[in-house]
């Protein structure tokens, strides 16, 4: 059964697109304008929240990007992109999977909204700057994860790196940066030069 991903270019759904390309599995990509709840109102019939991603496969219906990556990593690819309960680094894997979204991407969304997406008269520079600083401060956690390893968990590339890596990709778009950490810069370079990352970028063009 072919999975379907509803996606907006470079939005959170990119995590899922990247994961699918890492797995080299067949999928159907539905590209939507951003934000879909305003620019593609017919999408609300599929997802009443109007958010992306929306991932459909048989009875599976999922809307959280990190959770979809974990689902894919544990149902395909012989588990090589996940860290299992019996392996060292399992707790770190689960933590990093959520860290990429809840800790890193969340403050970036406030920067995006109040520095870029709102009409000029509704922008709030102080809010944007506060959350920009919040994001940069949270990078200390990522720097610590990379202190003795090339990846965030399990001594190998996993779905958790996709979760975190998307936040670093978004930081480039928002021009927040990497906090000046050489470890984070080297880590991001390892991620962005993966062939599957390049394929995912090309797939959404």
CSV table of N, CA and C in Angstrom, one decimal, residues 55-134:
chain,number,residue,atom,x,y,z
A,55,UNK,N,-0.3,12.4,7.0
A,55,UNK,CA,0.3,11.2,6.4
A,55,UNK,C,-0.8,10.1,6.5
A,56,UNK,N,-1.0,9.5,5.3
A,56,UNK,CA,-2.1,8.5,5.2
A,56,UNK,C,-1.5,7.2,4.7
A,57,UNK,N,-1.8,6.1,5.4
A,57,UNK,CA,-1.4,4.8,4.9
A,57,UNK,C,-2.3,3.7,5.5
A,58,UNK,N,-3.2,3.2,4.7
A,58,UNK,CA,-4.2,2.2,5.3
A,58,UNK,C,-5.0,2.9,6.4
A,59,UNK,N,-5.0,2.3,7.6
A,59,UNK,CA,-5.7,2.8,8.7
A,59,UNK,C,-4.9,3.9,9.4
A,60,UNK,N,-3.6,4.1,9.1
A,60,UNK,CA,-2.8,5.1,9.7
A,60,UNK,C,-3.2,6.5,9.2
A,61,UNK,N,-3.4,7.4,10.1
A,61,UNK,CA,-3.7,8.8,9.8
A,61,UNK,C,-3.0,9.6,10.8
A,62,UNK,N,-1.9,10.3,10.4
A,62,UNK,CA,-1.0,11.0,11.4
A,62,UNK,C,-0.7,12.4,11.0
A,63,UNK,N,-0.5,13.3,12.0
A,63,UNK,CA,-0.3,14.7,11.7
A,63,UNK,C,0.9,15.3,12.4
A,64,UNK,N,1.6,14.5,13.2
A,64,UNK,CA,2.8,15.0,13.9
A,64,UNK,C,4.0,14.5,13.3
A,65,UNK,N,4.9,15.4,12.8
A,65,UNK,CA,6.0,15.1,12.0
A,65,UNK,C,7.0,14.1,12.6
A,66,UNK,N,7.4,14.4,13.9
A,66,UNK,CA,8.3,13.5,14.6
A,66,UNK,C,7.7,12.1,14.8
A,67,UNK,N,6.5,12.1,15.1
A,67,UNK,CA,5.8,10.8,15.4
A,67,UNK,C,5.7,10.0,14.1
A,68,UNK,N,5.5,10.7,12.9
A,68,UNK,CA,5.4,10.0,11.7
A,68,UNK,C,6.8,9.4,11.3
A,69,UNK,N,7.9,10.2,11.6
A,69,UNK,CA,9.2,9.7,11.3
A,69,UNK,C,9.5,8.4,12.1
A,70,UNK,N,9.1,8.5,13.4
A,70,UNK,CA,9.3,7.3,14.3
A,70,UNK,C,8.5,6.1,13.8
A,71,UNK,N,7.3,6.3,13.3
A,71,UNK,CA,6.4,5.3,12.8
A,71,UNK,C,7.1,4.6,11.6
A,72,UNK,N,7.6,5.5,10.7
A,72,UNK,CA,8.3,5.0,9.5
A,72,UNK,C,9.5,4.2,9.8
A,73,UNK,N,10.3,4.8,10.8
A,73,UNK,CA,11.6,4.1,11.2
A,73,UNK,C,11.4,2.8,11.8
A,74,UNK,N,10.2,2.6,12.5
A,74,UNK,CA,10.0,1.3,13.2
A,74,UNK,C,9.2,0.3,12.4
A,75,UNK,N,8.6,0.7,11.2
A,75,UNK,CA,7.8,-0.2,10.4
A,75,UNK,C,8.5,-0.5,9.1
A,76,UNK,N,9.6,0.2,8.8
A,76,UNK,CA,10.4,0.0,7.5
A,76,UNK,C,11.9,0.0,7.8
A,77,UNK,N,12.6,-0.5,6.8
A,77,UNK,CA,14.1,-0.3,6.9
A,77,UNK,C,14.7,-1.2,7.9
A,78,UNK,N,14.1,-2.3,8.4
A,78,UNK,CA,14.6,-3.2,9.4
A,78,UNK,C,15.1,-2.4,10.6
A,79,UNK,N,14.4,-1.3,10.9
A,79,UNK,CA,14.7,-0.6,12.2
A,79,UNK,C,16.0,0.1,12.2
A,80,UNK,N,16.7,0.3,11.1
A,80,UNK,CA,18.0,0.9,11.1
A,80,UNK,C,18.0,2.4,11.4
A,81,UNK,N,16.8,3.0,11.2
A,81,UNK,CA,16.7,4.4,11.5
A,81,UNK,C,16.1,4.7,12.9
A,82,UNK,N,15.9,3.7,13.7
A,82,UNK,CA,15.4,3.9,15.0
A,82,UNK,C,16.3,3.2,16.0
A,83,UNK,N,16.2,3.6,17.3
A,83,UNK,CA,16.9,2.9,18.3
A,83,UNK,C,15.8,2.1,19.2
A,84,UNK,N,16.0,0.8,19.3
A,84,UNK,CA,15.0,0.0,19.9
A,84,UNK,C,15.1,0.0,21.4
A,85,UNK,N,14.1,-0.5,22.1
A,85,UNK,CA,14.0,-0.5,23.6
A,85,UNK,C,15.2,-1.3,24.2
A,86,UNK,N,15.7,-2.3,23.5
A,86,UNK,CA,16.8,-3.1,24.1
A,86,UNK,C,18.2,-2.6,23.8
A,87,UNK,N,18.3,-1.4,23.0
A,87,UNK,CA,19.6,-0.9,22.6
A,87,UNK,C,20.0,0.2,23.5
A,88,UNK,N,21.4,0.4,23.6
A,88,UNK,CA,21.9,1.6,24.3
A,88,UNK,C,21.5,2.8,23.5
A,89,UNK,N,21.1,3.8,24.2
A,89,UNK,CA,20.7,5.1,23.6
A,89,UNK,C,19.2,5.2,23.3
A,90,UNK,N,18.4,4.2,23.7
A,90,UNK,CA,17.0,4.3,23.4
A,90,UNK,C,16.3,5.5,24.0
A,91,UNK,N,16.6,5.8,25.3
A,91,UNK,CA,16.1,7.0,25.9
A,91,UNK,C,16.5,8.2,25.3
A,92,UNK,N,17.8,8.3,24.9
A,92,UNK,CA,18.3,9.5,24.2
A,92,UNK,C,17.6,9.7,22.8
A,93,UNK,N,17.3,8.5,22.2
A,93,UNK,CA,16.7,8.6,20.9
A,93,UNK,C,15.3,9.2,21.0
A,94,UNK,N,14.5,8.7,22.0
A,94,UNK,CA,13.1,9.3,22.2
A,94,UNK,C,13.2,10.7,22.6
A,95,UNK,N,14.1,11.1,23.4
A,95,UNK,CA,14.3,12.4,23.9
A,95,UNK,C,14.6,13.4,22.7
A,96,UNK,N,15.6,13.0,21.9
A,96,UNK,CA,16.0,13.8,20.8
A,96,UNK,C,14.9,13.9,19.7
A,97,UNK,N,14.1,12.9,19.5
A,97,UNK,CA,13.0,12.9,18.6
A,97,UNK,C,12.0,14.0,18.9
A,98,UNK,N,11.7,14.2,20.2
A,98,UNK,CA,10.8,15.2,20.7
A,98,UNK,C,11.5,16.6,20.8
A,99,UNK,N,12.8,16.5,21.1
A,99,UNK,CA,13.6,17.8,21.3
A,99,UNK,C,13.6,18.6,20.0
A,100,UNK,N,13.7,17.9,18.9
A,100,UNK,CA,13.8,18.6,17.6
A,100,UNK,C,12.5,19.5,17.4
A,101,UNK,N,11.4,18.9,17.8
A,101,UNK,CA,10.1,19.7,17.6
A,101,UNK,C,9.7,20.6,18.7
A,102,UNK,N,9.6,20.0,19.9
A,102,UNK,CA,9.1,20.7,21.1
A,102,UNK,C,10.1,21.8,21.6
A,103,UNK,N,11.4,21.5,21.6
A,103,UNK,CA,12.3,22.4,22.1
A,103,UNK,C,12.9,23.4,21.1
A,104,UNK,N,13.2,22.9,19.9
A,104,UNK,CA,13.9,23.7,18.9
A,104,UNK,C,13.0,24.4,17.9
A,105,UNK,N,12.0,23.6,17.3
A,105,UNK,CA,11.2,24.2,16.3
A,105,UNK,C,10.1,25.2,16.9
A,106,UNK,N,9.6,24.9,18.1
A,106,UNK,CA,8.6,25.7,18.6
A,106,UNK,C,8.9,27.2,18.7
A,107,UNK,N,10.1,27.6,19.3
A,107,UNK,CA,10.4,29.0,19.3
A,107,UNK,C,10.6,29.6,17.9
A,108,UNK,N,11.1,28.8,17.0
A,108,UNK,CA,11.2,29.3,15.6
A,108,UNK,C,9.9,29.7,15.0
A,109,UNK,N,8.9,29.0,15.3
A,109,UNK,CA,7.6,29.3,14.7
A,109,UNK,C,7.1,30.7,15.2
A,110,UNK,N,7.5,31.1,16.4
A,110,UNK,CA,7.1,32.4,16.9
A,110,UNK,C,7.9,33.5,16.1
A,111,UNK,N,9.2,33.2,15.9
A,111,UNK,CA,10.0,34.1,15.1
A,111,UNK,C,9.4,34.3,13.7
A,112,UNK,N,9.1,33.1,13.1
A,112,UNK,CA,8.5,33.2,11.7
A,112,UNK,C,7.3,34.0,11.7
A,113,UNK,N,6.4,33.8,12.6
A,113,UNK,CA,5.1,34.5,12.6
A,113,UNK,C,5.3,36.0,12.8
A,114,UNK,N,6.0,36.4,13.9
A,114,UNK,CA,6.0,37.8,14.3
A,114,UNK,C,7.1,38.6,13.6
A,115,UNK,N,8.0,37.9,12.9
A,115,UNK,CA,9.0,38.7,12.1
A,115,UNK,C,8.8,38.6,10.6
A,116,UNK,N,8.1,37.6,10.1
A,116,UNK,CA,8.0,37.4,8.7
A,116,UNK,C,6.6,37.2,8.1
A,117,UNK,N,5.7,36.4,8.8
A,117,UNK,CA,4.5,36.1,8.2
A,117,UNK,C,3.3,37.0,8.5
A,118,UNK,N,3.3,37.7,9.6
A,118,UNK,CA,2.2,38.6,9.9
A,118,UNK,C,2.3,39.9,9.0
A,119,UNK,N,1.2,40.5,8.7
A,119,UNK,CA,1.3,41.8,8.0
A,119,UNK,C,2.2,42.8,8.8
A,120,UNK,N,2.7,43.7,8.1
A,120,UNK,CA,3.7,44.6,8.7
A,120,UNK,C,3.2,45.3,10.0
A,121,UNK,N,1.9,45.7,10.0
A,121,UNK,CA,1.4,46.4,11.2
A,121,UNK,C,1.1,45.4,12.4
A,122,UNK,N,1.2,44.1,12.1
A,122,UNK,CA,0.9,43.2,13.2
A,122,UNK,C,2.2,42.5,13.7
A,123,UNK,N,3.3,42.8,13.1
A,123,UNK,CA,4.6,42.2,13.5
A,123,UNK,C,5.0,42.7,14.9
A,124,UNK,N,5.7,41.8,15.6
A,124,UNK,CA,6.1,42.2,17.0
A,124,UNK,C,7.6,41.9,17.1
A,125,UNK,N,8.4,42.8,16.8
A,125,UNK,CA,9.9,42.6,16.9
A,125,UNK,C,10.4,42.1,18.2
A,126,UNK,N,9.8,42.6,19.3
A,126,UNK,CA,10.3,42.1,20.6
A,126,UNK,C,10.0,40.6,20.8
A,127,UNK,N,8.8,40.2,20.5
A,127,UNK,CA,8.5,38.8,20.6
A,127,UNK,C,9.4,37.9,19.7
A,128,UNK,N,9.6,38.4,18.5
A,128,UNK,CA,10.5,37.6,17.6
A,128,UNK,C,11.9,37.5,18.1
A,129,UNK,N,12.4,38.6,18.7
A,129,UNK,CA,13.7,38.6,19.2
A,129,UNK,C,13.8,37.7,20.5
A,130,UNK,N,12.8,37.8,21.3
A,130,UNK,CA,12.8,37.0,22.5
A,130,UNK,C,12.9,35.5,22.2
A,131,UNK,N,12.1,35.1,21.2
A,131,UNK,CA,12.1,33.6,20.8
A,131,UNK,C,13.3,33.2,20.0
A,132,UNK,N,13.9,34.2,19.3
A,132,UNK,CA,15.1,33.9,18.7
A,132,UNK,C,16.2,33.6,19.7
A,133,UNK,N,16.2,34.4,20.8
A,133,UNK,CA,17.2,34.1,21.8
A,133,UNK,C,16.9,32.8,22.6
A,134,UNK,N,15.6,32.5,22.7
A,134,UNK,CA,15.2,31.2,23.3
A,134,UNK,C,15.7,30.1,22.5
